[in-house]
């Protein structure tokens, strides 16, 4: 079912939008990913992923109120769509099936 395939970063961004729920805007998403995954995220890569997933129908966005703190520029808030939820479910199911298919002996390794 290729229509739901997500790249790793797209999956992380979608999950993070879900974690942040009504507070999912660019800077908050970036900080949440960096804090939870101890991974640097470039603003450009994040914005590209958000726009790409919005175009694919995985995300919706709405413009927030403008503020003086942001020089009058409003925040853009993101939410997961029903299609985005299906993409995440598909991704989770595929990963679970693969984990379940690994023979126990294959993971019976000792750290050296």
mmCIF file of C-alpha atoms in Angstrom:
data_model
loop_
_atom_site.group_PDB
_atom_site.id
_atom_site.type_symbol
_atom_site.label_atom_id
_atom_site.label_comp_id
_atom_site.label_asym_id
_atom_site.label_seq_id
_atom_site.Cartn_x
_atom_site.Cartn_y
_atom_site.Cartn_z
ATOM 1 C CA UNK A 1 0.000 0.000 0.000
ATOM 2 C CA UNK A 2 2.397 2.645 -1.263
ATOM 3 C CA UNK A 3 -0.065 5.528 -0.942
ATOM 4 C CA UNK A 4 0.666 5.792 2.792
ATOM 5 C CA UNK A 5 4.436 5.465 2.748
ATOM 6 C CA UNK A 6 6.165 7.972 4.998
ATOM 7 C CA UNK A 7 9.837 8.756 5.207
ATOM 8 C CA UNK A 8 11.404 8.594 8.655
ATOM 9 C CA UNK A 9 11.490 12.363 9.082
ATOM 10 C CA UNK A 10 7.910 12.751 7.843
ATOM 11 C CA UNK A 11 6.768 10.148 10.346
ATOM 12 C CA UNK A 12 8.606 11.931 13.163
ATOM 13 C CA UNK A 13 7.087 15.274 12.178
ATOM 14 C CA UNK A 14 3.557 13.822 11.955
ATOM 15 C CA UNK A 15 3.915 12.141 15.333
ATOM 16 C CA UNK A 16 5.227 15.363 16.848
ATOM 17 C CA UNK A 17 2.282 17.332 15.450
ATOM 18 C CA UNK A 18 0.081 14.820 17.251
ATOM 19 C CA UNK A 19 2.059 15.151 20.487
ATOM 20 C CA UNK A 20 1.743 18.946 20.414
ATOM 21 C CA UNK A 21 -1.903 18.809 19.325
ATOM 22 C CA UNK A 22 -3.245 22.395 19.286
ATOM 23 C CA UNK A 23 0.199 23.917 19.841
ATOM 24 C CA UNK A 24 1.893 22.408 16.760
ATOM 25 C CA UNK A 25 3.599 25.259 14.919
ATOM 26 C CA UNK A 26 7.048 25.360 13.324
ATOM 27 C CA UNK A 27 9.248 26.404 16.235
ATOM 28 C CA UNK A 28 7.393 24.219 18.752
ATOM 29 C CA UNK A 29 7.635 21.201 16.434
ATOM 30 C CA UNK A 30 11.360 21.824 15.908
ATOM 31 C CA UNK A 31 12.037 22.116 19.657
ATOM 32 C CA UNK A 32 9.950 19.046 20.499
ATOM 33 C CA UNK A 33 11.807 16.876 17.987
ATOM 34 C CA UNK A 34 15.193 18.180 19.113
ATOM 35 C CA UNK A 35 14.391 17.642 22.803
ATOM 36 C CA UNK A 36 12.761 14.217 22.491
ATOM 37 C CA UNK A 37 15.110 12.712 19.914
ATOM 38 C CA UNK A 38 18.297 14.658 20.707
ATOM 39 C CA UNK A 39 18.482 15.399 16.995
ATOM 40 C CA UNK A 40 19.098 18.728 15.277
ATOM 41 C CA UNK A 41 16.383 19.859 12.885
ATOM 42 C CA UNK A 42 16.890 22.562 10.289
ATOM 43 C CA UNK A 43 14.049 25.027 9.842
ATOM 44 C CA UNK A 44 14.197 24.545 6.070
ATOM 45 C CA UNK A 45 13.882 20.754 6.256
ATOM 46 C CA UNK A 46 11.013 21.042 8.722
ATOM 47 C CA UNK A 47 9.122 23.631 6.669
ATOM 48 C CA UNK A 48 9.603 21.547 3.502
ATOM 49 C CA UNK A 49 8.280 18.440 5.248
ATOM 50 C CA UNK A 50 5.277 20.306 6.680
ATOM 51 C CA UNK A 51 4.326 21.783 3.287
ATOM 52 C CA UNK A 52 4.884 18.454 1.500
ATOM 53 C CA UNK A 53 2.670 16.592 3.976
ATOM 54 C CA UNK A 54 0.024 19.288 3.791
ATOM 55 C CA UNK A 55 0.052 18.919 0.006
ATOM 56 C CA UNK A 56 -0.284 15.114 0.356
ATOM 57 C CA UNK A 57 -3.279 15.619 2.658
ATOM 58 C CA UNK A 58 -1.641 14.310 5.846
ATOM 59 C CA UNK A 59 -1.788 17.706 7.576
ATOM 60 C CA UNK A 60 -4.068 20.728 7.684
ATOM 61 C CA UNK A 61 -2.905 24.148 8.764
ATOM 62 C CA UNK A 62 -4.483 27.292 10.051
ATOM 63 C CA UNK A 63 -3.107 30.733 10.667
ATOM 64 C CA UNK A 64 -3.001 31.951 14.256
ATOM 65 C CA UNK A 65 -3.211 35.502 15.473
ATOM 66 C CA UNK A 66 -0.366 37.880 14.744
ATOM 67 C CA UNK A 67 1.744 39.151 17.609
ATOM 68 C CA UNK A 68 4.170 41.991 18.171
ATOM 69 C CA UNK A 69 6.703 39.491 19.490
ATOM 70 C CA UNK A 70 6.869 37.938 16.001
ATOM 71 C CA UNK A 71 6.912 41.287 14.207
ATOM 72 C CA UNK A 72 3.229 40.990 13.339
ATOM 73 C CA UNK A 73 3.715 37.637 11.633
ATOM 74 C CA UNK A 74 1.133 35.010 12.652
ATOM 75 C CA UNK A 75 2.038 31.434 13.575
ATOM 76 C CA UNK A 76 0.857 28.607 11.305
ATOM 77 C CA UNK A 77 -0.600 25.749 13.351
ATOM 78 C CA UNK A 78 -0.746 22.189 12.005
ATOM 79 C CA UNK A 79 -3.113 19.313 12.750
ATOM 80 C CA UNK A 80 -3.164 15.716 11.560
ATOM 81 C CA UNK A 81 -5.930 14.850 9.085
ATOM 82 C CA UNK A 82 -7.805 11.545 8.925
ATOM 83 C CA UNK A 83 -5.560 10.631 5.989
ATOM 84 C CA UNK A 84 -2.483 11.487 8.083
ATOM 85 C CA UNK A 85 -3.795 9.281 10.883
ATOM 86 C CA UNK A 86 -4.164 6.409 8.404
ATOM 87 C CA UNK A 87 -0.599 6.968 7.183
ATOM 88 C CA UNK A 88 0.691 6.788 10.773
ATOM 89 C CA UNK A 89 -1.366 3.691 11.506
ATOM 90 C CA UNK A 90 -0.068 2.010 8.354
ATOM 91 C CA UNK A 91 3.517 2.865 9.286
ATOM 92 C CA UNK A 92 3.057 1.554 12.834
ATOM 93 C CA UNK A 93 1.419 -1.658 11.592
ATOM 94 C CA UNK A 94 4.200 -2.344 9.088
ATOM 95 C CA UNK A 95 6.874 -1.824 11.728
ATOM 96 C CA UNK A 96 5.038 -4.047 14.211
ATOM 97 C CA UNK A 97 4.668 -6.813 11.627
ATOM 98 C CA UNK A 98 8.381 -6.663 10.865
ATOM 99 C CA UNK A 99 9.331 -6.708 14.559
ATOM 100 C CA UNK A 100 7.003 -9.648 15.151
ATOM 101 C CA UNK A 101 8.553 -11.558 12.224
ATOM 102 C CA UNK A 102 12.108 -11.410 13.607
ATOM 103 C CA UNK A 103 13.036 -14.779 15.127
ATOM 104 C CA UNK A 104 14.059 -14.392 18.772
ATOM 105 C CA UNK A 105 17.423 -15.987 18.044
ATOM 106 C CA UNK A 106 18.208 -13.196 15.567
ATOM 107 C CA UNK A 107 18.085 -10.662 18.405
ATOM 108 C CA UNK A 108 19.873 -12.844 20.943
ATOM 109 C CA UNK A 109 23.113 -10.898 20.609
ATOM 110 C CA UNK A 110 25.531 -9.786 23.260
ATOM 111 C CA UNK A 111 26.912 -6.269 23.355
ATOM 112 C CA UNK A 112 30.682 -6.346 23.263
#
